XYZ file of C-alpha atoms in Angstrom:
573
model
C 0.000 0.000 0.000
C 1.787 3.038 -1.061
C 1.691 6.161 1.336
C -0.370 8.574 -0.078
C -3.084 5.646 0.324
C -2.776 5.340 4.126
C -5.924 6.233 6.193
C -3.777 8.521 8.352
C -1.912 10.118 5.485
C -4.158 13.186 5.762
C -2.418 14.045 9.106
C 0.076 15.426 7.259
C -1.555 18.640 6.943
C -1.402 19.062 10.128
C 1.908 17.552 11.450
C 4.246 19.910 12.747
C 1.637 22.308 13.676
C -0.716 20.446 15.811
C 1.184 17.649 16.968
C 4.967 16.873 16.187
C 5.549 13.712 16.877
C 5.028 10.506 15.139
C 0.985 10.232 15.824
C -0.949 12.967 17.163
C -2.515 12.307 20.828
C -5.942 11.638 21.230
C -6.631 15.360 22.169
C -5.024 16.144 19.239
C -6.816 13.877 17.271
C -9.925 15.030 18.606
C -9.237 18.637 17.589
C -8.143 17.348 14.360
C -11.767 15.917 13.850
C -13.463 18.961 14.838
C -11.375 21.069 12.229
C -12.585 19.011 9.728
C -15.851 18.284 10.288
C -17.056 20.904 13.016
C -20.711 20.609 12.439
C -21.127 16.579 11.963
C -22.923 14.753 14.306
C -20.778 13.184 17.517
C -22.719 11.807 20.700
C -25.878 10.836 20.421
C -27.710 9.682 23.485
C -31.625 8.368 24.220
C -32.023 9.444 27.118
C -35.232 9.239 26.638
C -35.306 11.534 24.113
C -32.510 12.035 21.222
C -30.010 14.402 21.960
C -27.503 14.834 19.614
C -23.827 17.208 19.516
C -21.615 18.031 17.096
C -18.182 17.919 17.296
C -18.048 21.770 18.122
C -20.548 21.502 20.819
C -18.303 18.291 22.177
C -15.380 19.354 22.108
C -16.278 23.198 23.694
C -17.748 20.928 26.920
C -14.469 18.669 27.248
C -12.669 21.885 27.055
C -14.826 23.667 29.535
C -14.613 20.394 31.852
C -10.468 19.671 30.899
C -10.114 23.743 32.296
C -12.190 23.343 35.468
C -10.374 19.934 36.252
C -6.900 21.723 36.002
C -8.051 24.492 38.017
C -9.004 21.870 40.646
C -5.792 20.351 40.430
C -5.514 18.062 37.791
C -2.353 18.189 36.098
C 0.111 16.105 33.554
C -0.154 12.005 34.573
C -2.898 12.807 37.444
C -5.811 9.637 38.104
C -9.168 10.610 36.967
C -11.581 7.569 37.287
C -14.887 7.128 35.652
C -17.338 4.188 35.963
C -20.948 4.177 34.500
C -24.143 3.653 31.777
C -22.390 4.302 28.449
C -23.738 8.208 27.983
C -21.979 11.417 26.275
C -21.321 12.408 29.893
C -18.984 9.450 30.104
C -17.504 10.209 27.038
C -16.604 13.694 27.756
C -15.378 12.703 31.524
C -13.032 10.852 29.475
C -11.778 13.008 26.892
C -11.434 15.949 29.164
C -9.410 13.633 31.639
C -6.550 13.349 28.246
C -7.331 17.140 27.646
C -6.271 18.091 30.893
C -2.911 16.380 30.384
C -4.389 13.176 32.862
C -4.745 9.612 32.695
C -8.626 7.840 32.859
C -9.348 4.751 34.943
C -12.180 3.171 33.383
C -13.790 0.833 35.741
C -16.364 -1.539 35.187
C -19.924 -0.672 36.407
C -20.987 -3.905 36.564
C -18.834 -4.843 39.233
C -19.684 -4.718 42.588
C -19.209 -1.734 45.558
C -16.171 -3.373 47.230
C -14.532 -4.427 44.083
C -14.483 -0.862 42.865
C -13.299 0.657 46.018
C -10.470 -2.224 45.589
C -9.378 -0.812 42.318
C -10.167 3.065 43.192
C -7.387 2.205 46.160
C -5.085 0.561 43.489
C -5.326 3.027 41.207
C -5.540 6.288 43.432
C -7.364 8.683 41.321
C -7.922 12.217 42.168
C -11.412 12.480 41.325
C -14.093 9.815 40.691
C -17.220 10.487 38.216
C -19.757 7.571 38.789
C -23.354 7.483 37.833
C -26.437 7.549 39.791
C -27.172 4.240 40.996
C -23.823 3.760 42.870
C -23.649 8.092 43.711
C -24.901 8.102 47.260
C -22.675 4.551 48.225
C -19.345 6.267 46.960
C -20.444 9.895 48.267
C -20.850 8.659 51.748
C -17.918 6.655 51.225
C -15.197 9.075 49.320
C -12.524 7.615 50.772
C -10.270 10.631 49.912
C -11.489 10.973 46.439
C -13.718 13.574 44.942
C -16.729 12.452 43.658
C -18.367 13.538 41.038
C -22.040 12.685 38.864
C -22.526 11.515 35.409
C -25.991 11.966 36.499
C -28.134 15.532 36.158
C -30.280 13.866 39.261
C -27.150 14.934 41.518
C -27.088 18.721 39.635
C -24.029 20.109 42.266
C -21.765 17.755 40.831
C -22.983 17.142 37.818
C -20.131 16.636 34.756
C -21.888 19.428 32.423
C -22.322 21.873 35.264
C -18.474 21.969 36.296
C -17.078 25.148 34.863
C -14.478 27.561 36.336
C -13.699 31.390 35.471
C -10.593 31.200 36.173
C -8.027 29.718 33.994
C -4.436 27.658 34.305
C -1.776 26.185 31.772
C -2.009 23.302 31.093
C 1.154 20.799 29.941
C -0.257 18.658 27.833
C 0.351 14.567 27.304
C 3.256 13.892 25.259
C 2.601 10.635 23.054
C 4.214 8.421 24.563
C 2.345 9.099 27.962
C -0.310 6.783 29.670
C -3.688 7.419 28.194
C -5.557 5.059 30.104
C -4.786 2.336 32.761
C -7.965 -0.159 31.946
C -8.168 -3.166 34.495
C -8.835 -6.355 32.989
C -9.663 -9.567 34.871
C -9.874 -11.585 31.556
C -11.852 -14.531 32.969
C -9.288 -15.374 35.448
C -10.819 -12.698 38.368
C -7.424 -11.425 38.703
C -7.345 -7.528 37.830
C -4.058 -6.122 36.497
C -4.118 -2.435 34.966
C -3.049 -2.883 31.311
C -0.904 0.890 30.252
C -1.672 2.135 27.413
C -0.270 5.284 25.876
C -1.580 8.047 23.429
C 0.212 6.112 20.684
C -1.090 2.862 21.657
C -4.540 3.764 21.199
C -4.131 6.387 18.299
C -1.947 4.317 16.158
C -3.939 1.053 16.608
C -7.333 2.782 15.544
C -5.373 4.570 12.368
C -4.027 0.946 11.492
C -6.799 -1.252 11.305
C -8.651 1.227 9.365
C -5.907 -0.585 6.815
C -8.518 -3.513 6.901
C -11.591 -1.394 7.425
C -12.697 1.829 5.684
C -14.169 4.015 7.604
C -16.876 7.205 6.353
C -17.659 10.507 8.490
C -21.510 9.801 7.656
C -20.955 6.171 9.686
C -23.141 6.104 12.737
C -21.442 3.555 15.240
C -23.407 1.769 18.299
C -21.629 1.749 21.604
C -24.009 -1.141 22.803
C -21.353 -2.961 24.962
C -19.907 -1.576 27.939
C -17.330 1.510 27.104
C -14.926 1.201 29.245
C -13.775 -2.759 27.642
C -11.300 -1.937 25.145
C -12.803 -3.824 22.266
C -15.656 -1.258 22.225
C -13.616 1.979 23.448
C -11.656 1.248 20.729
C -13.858 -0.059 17.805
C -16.969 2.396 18.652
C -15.668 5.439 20.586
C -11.997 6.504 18.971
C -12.176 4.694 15.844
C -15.409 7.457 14.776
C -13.875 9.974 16.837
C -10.776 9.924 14.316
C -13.010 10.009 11.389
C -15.858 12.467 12.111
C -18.464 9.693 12.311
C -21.197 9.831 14.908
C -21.414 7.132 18.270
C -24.819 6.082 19.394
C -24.411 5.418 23.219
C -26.352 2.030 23.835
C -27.015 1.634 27.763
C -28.295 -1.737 27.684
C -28.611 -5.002 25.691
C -32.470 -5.234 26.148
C -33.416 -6.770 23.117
C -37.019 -3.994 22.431
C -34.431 -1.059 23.424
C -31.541 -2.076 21.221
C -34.034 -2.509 18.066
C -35.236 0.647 18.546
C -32.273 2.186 18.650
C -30.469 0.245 16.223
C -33.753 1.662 13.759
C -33.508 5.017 14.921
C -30.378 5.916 14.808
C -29.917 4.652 11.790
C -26.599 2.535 13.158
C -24.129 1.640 9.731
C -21.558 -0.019 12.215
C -22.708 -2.510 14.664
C -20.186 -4.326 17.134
C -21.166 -6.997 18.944
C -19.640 -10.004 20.947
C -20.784 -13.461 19.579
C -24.232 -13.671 22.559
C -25.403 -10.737 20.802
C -25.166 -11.881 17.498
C -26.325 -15.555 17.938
C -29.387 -13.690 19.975
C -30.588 -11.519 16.819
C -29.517 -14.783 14.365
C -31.413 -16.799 16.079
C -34.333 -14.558 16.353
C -33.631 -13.941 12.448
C -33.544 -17.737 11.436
C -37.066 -17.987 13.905
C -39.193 -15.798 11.748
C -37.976 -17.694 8.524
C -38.730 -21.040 9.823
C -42.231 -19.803 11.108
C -43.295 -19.685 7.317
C -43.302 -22.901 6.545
C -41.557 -26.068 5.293
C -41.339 -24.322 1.277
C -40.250 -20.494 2.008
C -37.519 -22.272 4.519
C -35.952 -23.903 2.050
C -36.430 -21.451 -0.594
C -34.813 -18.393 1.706
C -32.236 -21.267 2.255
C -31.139 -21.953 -1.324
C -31.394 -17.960 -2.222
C -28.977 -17.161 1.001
C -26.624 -19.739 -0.440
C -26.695 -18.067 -3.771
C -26.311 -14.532 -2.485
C -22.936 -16.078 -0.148
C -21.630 -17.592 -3.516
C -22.061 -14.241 -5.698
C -20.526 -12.343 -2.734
C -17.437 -14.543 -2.567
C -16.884 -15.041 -5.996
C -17.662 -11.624 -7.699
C -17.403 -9.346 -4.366
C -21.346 -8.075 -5.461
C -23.727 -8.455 -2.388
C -27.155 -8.719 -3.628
C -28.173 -10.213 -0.303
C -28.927 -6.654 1.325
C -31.550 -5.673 -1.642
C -33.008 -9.749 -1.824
C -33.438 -9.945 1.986
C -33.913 -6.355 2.929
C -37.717 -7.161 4.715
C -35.847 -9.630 5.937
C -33.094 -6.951 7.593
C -35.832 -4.122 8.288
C -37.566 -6.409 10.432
C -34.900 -7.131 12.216
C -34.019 -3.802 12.539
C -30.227 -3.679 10.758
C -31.274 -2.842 7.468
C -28.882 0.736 7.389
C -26.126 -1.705 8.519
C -23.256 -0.929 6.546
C -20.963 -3.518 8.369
C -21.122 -5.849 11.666
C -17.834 -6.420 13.386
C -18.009 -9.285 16.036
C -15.320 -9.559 18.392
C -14.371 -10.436 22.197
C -14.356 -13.824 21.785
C -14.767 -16.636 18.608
C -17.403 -16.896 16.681
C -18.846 -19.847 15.281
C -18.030 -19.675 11.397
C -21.750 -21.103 10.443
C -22.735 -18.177 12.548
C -20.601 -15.591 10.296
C -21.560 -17.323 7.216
C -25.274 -16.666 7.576
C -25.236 -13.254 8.212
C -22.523 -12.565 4.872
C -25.347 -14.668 2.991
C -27.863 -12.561 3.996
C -26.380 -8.991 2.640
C -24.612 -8.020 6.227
C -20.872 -7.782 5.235
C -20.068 -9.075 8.730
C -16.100 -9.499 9.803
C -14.049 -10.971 12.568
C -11.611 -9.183 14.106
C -9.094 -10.438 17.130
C -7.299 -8.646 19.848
C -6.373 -7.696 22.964
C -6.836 -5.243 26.357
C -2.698 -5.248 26.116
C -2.942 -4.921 21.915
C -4.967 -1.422 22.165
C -6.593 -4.157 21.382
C -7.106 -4.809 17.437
C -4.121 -6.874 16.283
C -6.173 -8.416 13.342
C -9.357 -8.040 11.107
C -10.925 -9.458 8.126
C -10.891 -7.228 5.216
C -14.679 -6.655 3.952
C -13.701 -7.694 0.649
C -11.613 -10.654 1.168
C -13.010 -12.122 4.108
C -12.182 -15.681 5.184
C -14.613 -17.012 7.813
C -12.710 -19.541 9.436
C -10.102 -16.396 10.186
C -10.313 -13.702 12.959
C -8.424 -11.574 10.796
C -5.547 -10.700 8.924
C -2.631 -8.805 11.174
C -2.033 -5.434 9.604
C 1.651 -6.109 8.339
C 4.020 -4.022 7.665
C 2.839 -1.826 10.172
C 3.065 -4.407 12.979
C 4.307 -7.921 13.266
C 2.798 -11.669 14.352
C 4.384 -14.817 14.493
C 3.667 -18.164 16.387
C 6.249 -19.463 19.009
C 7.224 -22.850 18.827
C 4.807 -24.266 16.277
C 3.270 -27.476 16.546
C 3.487 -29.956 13.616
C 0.342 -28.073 12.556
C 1.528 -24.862 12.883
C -0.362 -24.208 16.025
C 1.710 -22.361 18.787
C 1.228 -19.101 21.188
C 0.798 -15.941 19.551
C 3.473 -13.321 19.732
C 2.973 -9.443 18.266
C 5.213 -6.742 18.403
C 4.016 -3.200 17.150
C 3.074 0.276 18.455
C 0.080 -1.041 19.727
C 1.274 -3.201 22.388
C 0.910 -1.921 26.044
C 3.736 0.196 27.828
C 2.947 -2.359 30.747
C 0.792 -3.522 33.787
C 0.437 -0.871 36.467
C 2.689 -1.409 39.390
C 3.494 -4.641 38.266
C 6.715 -5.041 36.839
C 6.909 -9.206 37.248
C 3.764 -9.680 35.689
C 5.073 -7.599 33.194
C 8.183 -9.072 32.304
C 6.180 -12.225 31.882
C 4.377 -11.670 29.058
C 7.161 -10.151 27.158
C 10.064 -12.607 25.328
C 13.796 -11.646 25.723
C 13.820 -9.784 22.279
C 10.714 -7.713 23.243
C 7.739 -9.931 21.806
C 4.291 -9.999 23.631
C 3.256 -13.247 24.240
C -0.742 -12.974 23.840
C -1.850 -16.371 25.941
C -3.435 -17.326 22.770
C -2.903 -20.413 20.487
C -3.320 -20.259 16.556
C -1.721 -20.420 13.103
C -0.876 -18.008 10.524
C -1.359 -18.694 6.561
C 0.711 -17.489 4.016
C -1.433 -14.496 3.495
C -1.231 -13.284 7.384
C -4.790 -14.626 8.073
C -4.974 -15.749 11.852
C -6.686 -18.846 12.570
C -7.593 -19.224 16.812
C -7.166 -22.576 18.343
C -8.050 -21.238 22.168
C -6.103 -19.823 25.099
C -3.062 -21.815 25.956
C -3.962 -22.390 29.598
C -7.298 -23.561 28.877
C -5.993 -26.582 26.202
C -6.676 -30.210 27.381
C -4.027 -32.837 27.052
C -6.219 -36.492 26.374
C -5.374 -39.361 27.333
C -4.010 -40.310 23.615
C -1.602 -36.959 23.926
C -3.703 -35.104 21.844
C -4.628 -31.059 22.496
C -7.796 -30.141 22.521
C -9.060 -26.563 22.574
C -12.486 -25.839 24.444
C -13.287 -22.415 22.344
C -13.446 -25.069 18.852
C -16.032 -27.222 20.541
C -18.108 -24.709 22.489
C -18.516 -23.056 19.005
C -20.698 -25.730 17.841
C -23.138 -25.167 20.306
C -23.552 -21.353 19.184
C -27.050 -21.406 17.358
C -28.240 -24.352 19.154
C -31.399 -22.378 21.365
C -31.818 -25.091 23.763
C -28.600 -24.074 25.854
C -27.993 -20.772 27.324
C -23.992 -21.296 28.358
C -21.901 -24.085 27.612
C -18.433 -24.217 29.100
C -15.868 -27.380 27.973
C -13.174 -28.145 30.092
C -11.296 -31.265 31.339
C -11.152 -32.972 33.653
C -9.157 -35.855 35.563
C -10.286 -39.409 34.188
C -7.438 -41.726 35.444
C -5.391 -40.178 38.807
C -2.811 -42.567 38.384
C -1.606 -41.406 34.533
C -3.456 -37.784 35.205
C -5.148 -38.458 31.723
C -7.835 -35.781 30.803
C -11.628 -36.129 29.233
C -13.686 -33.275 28.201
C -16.884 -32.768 29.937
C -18.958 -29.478 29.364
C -20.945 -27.722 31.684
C -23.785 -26.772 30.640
C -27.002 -24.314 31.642
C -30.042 -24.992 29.534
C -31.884 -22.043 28.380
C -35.435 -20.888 28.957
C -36.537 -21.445 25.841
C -36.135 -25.570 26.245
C -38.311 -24.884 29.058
C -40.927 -23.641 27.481
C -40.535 -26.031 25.108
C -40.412 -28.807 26.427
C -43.645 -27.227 29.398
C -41.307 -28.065 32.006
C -40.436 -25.955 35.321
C -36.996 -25.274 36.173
C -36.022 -26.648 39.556
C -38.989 -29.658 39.476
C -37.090 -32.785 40.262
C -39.224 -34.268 37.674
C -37.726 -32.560 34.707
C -34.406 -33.052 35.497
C -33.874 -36.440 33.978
C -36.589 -35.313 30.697
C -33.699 -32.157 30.898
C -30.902 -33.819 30.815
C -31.851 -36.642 28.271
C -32.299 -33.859 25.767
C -29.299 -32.243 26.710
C -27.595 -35.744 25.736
C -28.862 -35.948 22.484
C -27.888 -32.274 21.349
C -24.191 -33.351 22.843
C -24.618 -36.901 20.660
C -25.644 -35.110 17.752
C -22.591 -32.579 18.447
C -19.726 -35.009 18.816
C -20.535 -37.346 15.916
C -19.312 -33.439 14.227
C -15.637 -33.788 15.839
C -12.668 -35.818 15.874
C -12.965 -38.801 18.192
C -10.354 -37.166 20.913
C -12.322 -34.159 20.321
C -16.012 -35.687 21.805
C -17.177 -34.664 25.090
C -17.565 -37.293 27.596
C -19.357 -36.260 30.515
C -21.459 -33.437 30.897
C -22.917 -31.777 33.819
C -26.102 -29.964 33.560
C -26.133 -26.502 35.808
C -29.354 -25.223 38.266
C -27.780 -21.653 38.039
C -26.112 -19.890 35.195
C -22.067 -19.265 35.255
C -20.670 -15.956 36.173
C -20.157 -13.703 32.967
C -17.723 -10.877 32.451
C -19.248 -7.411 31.206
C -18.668 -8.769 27.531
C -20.748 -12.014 27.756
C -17.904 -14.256 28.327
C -18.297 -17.385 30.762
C -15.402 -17.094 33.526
C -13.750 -19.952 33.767
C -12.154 -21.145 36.932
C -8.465 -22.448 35.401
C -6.604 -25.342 36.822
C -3.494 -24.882 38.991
């Protein structure tokens, strides 16, 4: 790709005058935006009523809040935490944070009071903006830290209302500076704060726009939680570098999200794989429901439109199905990007048949986090993406006979560290400066990335074969019956310590129903549990004879889930 064609090429203009060094900071990005497209559409909340700003109006309130925070002290590298619904208030907390030369702590609202507090006394921020459900606990509670609302119910402290007359200098962020300290568990309940600089998070969200071209008239959703990085990245900066507008989506209600989805005319929808097996399914329902003969018939046209698509890159699918997509609300969807975990490739298939140009894309809290995405026009569906050489690099350490090792990236992308945590650090990083990502794949010849599962949660059976979890747990993804399915091993033979795969597994509601059973009843637990067997039966006779599950264990309560759908495992010592 030759220079002039880069997306970030344009910066030129404005390199050496606005920012000097090698990528702009996100301030400076920000401004950047707003000289180009000052009157576009920027944050857009329902709250319940649309409310939409421009990038003037946004950027005058993060100023106004960025002054008022240096005038109450904030200054170059100080802690400003924020934890709440995803909102414009949010938004600007955080924006004005980097404006004001500090560093945000996102924290997850969905955890609980105490677990905050624990990360509040890790982190140490100055001031803590927190919305209006978990106000009063942390106001009666400040613990040394000023607390502030992203709520107008508390109107005293209230983010929009903060304004000073007086005025200070402020030293801005250099580049290389932390941006954000965001504190990932994974699944493994352990937090560690993953550093990321202004040029982590700037030159990641310039660099898969390599993969993925981006308009100013896109209208992103910011349906999952803001504060993950998959979604701060992919629907907060990514528009913000473009001029695009960001939807904030406050919950994953299924009426609320349609409407919104409708009426705010989303083009770019990301999702985790729950969300989109939720609307497939829903989608693949209503088809069914008319009959035996316009089943098959939508069937053979969706395999026509997949074929055209591949072979000639024309998607007729959109026009052929678009009642289809209107009722479903995600007929202005320009593209679907699915990511924060793998997703079944039956699953991606079906919505690329149906006119959705729908990619993969893999990363991770430590990567910024995209490391790799499928290019719209040459996707390849068993892939989570193609790594965006020559402007990083991937390789896989120690490489099975099938290619399959731990993937290792190096790039501008990859974190300056873990907070306060220089052991943990050094652990994740090989002696030539690689970062190992815990995950196991293979590369093609073309750079495509193919996942086989995290490293620590492969099996070993008892014939010496590895066995990933995430490879069979996809199979289950658009069977209705089961609500959460979780593979693991487990100890067959003490003597040998030889391994069998059983999955755990929480049937949904809907088999219930079906089946006019009542959850709990003694009675249907064996009725339960037979036709739990047979979807398992019918499951394994689809994998590799090492690969078949062998026991499983049906759940009374659902597993814990992180804030992006994702089952926490409990790992083995």
């Amino acid at each position: 790709m030759q220079k002039n064609q880069l997306p970030w090429s344009f910066l030129d203009d404005w390199r050496g005058k606005t920012f000097t060094g090698e990528w702009p900071t996100l301030p400076q990005m920000f401004s950047i935006t707003t000289e180009r497209y000052p009157d576009r559409p920027c944050f857009t909340d329902f709250v319940p009523e649309r409310v939409t700003r421009t990038y003037k109006e946004v950027l005058d309130n993060i100023k106004k809040l960025a002054n008022w925070m240096a005038v109450s002290g904030i200054t170059r590298g100080s802690h400003v935490a924020v934890s709440g619904k995803n909102s414009s208030e949010w938004a600007t907390v955080y924006m004005a944070t980097l404006f004001a030369g500090g560093t945000i702590i996102p924290i997850d609202y969905g955890l609980h009071e105490p677990e905050i507090e624990n990360l509040l006394n890790t982190a140490k921020p100055l001031f803590f903006f927190v919305d209006e459900e978990k106000y009063e606990h942390f106001n009666a509670h400040p613990n040394g830290i000023k607390i502030y609302s992203l709520s107008p119910k508390h109107r005293e402290t209230y983010v929009y209302n903060l304004e000073s007359s007086a005025t200070t200098t402020i030293t801005p962020a250099t580049e290389m500076d932390t941006a954000a300290i965001l504190f990932t568990s994974g699944t493994t309940g352990i937090p560690k704060g993953v550093m990321l600089s202004h040029r982590n998070l700037v030159s990641d969200c310039y660099i898969a726009q390599t993969n993925l071209k981006l308009y100013p008239t896109d209208v992103f959703y910011a349906l999952l939680p803001i504060h993950h990085s998959y979604t701060m990245q992919a629907a907060f900066i990514e528009p913000m570098s473009v001029g695009a507008e960001v939807v904030f989506g406050k919950t994953m209600a299924v009426t609320r999200m349609l409407k919104e989805l409708k009426e705010g005319k989303i083009t770019m929808l990301l999702g985790v794989p729950l969300l989109f097996n939720k609307l497939l399914a829903g989608i693949l329902k209503g088809i069914k429901e008319k009959g035996p003969v316009v089943n098959g018939l939508m069937h053979f046209l969706m395999g026509i439109s997949y074929l055209v698509k591949k072979i000639f890159k024309v998607n007729h699918g959109k026009k052929l199905f678009k009642a289809v997509l209107e009722k479903a609300s995600i007929s202005t969807l320009r593209i679907a990007i699915c990511g924060g975990g793998p997703l079944a490739a039956s699953v991606f298939r079906v919505y690329n048949e149906l006119g959705i140009d729908f990619i993969q894309g893999y990363g991770l809290t430590e990567t910024s986090p995209i490391i790799a995405l499928n290019p719209v026009d040459n996707f390849k569906i068993e892939s989570v993406g193609q790594f965006f050489a020559p402007h990083m690099e991937m390789k896989i350490l120690e490489p099975d006979s099938n290619g399959v090792g731990e993937v290792a990236v190096k790039g501008p992308m990859v974190m300056k560290g873990y907070y306060n945590m220089p052991a943990e650090t050094a652990e994740v990083f090989t002696d030539d400066g690689w970062f190992k990502t815990g995950d196991l794949g293979k590369l093609d010849n073309e750079g495509y990335l193919y996942l086989a599962g995290r490293a620590k949660n492969m099996i070993v059976t008892e014939g010496g074969k590895n066995v990933y979890p995430e490879e069979i747990e996809n199979q289950f993804q658009l069977i209705t019956d089961i609500e959460q399915i979780t593979v693991q091993g487990y100890v067959m033979d003490e003597t040998t310590k030889s391994e069998g795969i059983e999955a755990l597994i929480y049937p949904s509601d809907e088999l219930f129903n079906r089946l006019k059973l009542l959850r709990g009843d003694m009675e249907s637990t064996s009725v339960v549990q037979e036709t739990i067997e047979e979807i398992v039966a019918e499951v394994n006779k689809k994998l590799q004879p090492y690969a078949r599950i062998s026991r499983s264990v049906i759940l009374e309560e659902p597993l814990e889930m992180t804030t992006t759908k994702k089952v926490k495992r409990v790992y083995k010592k």
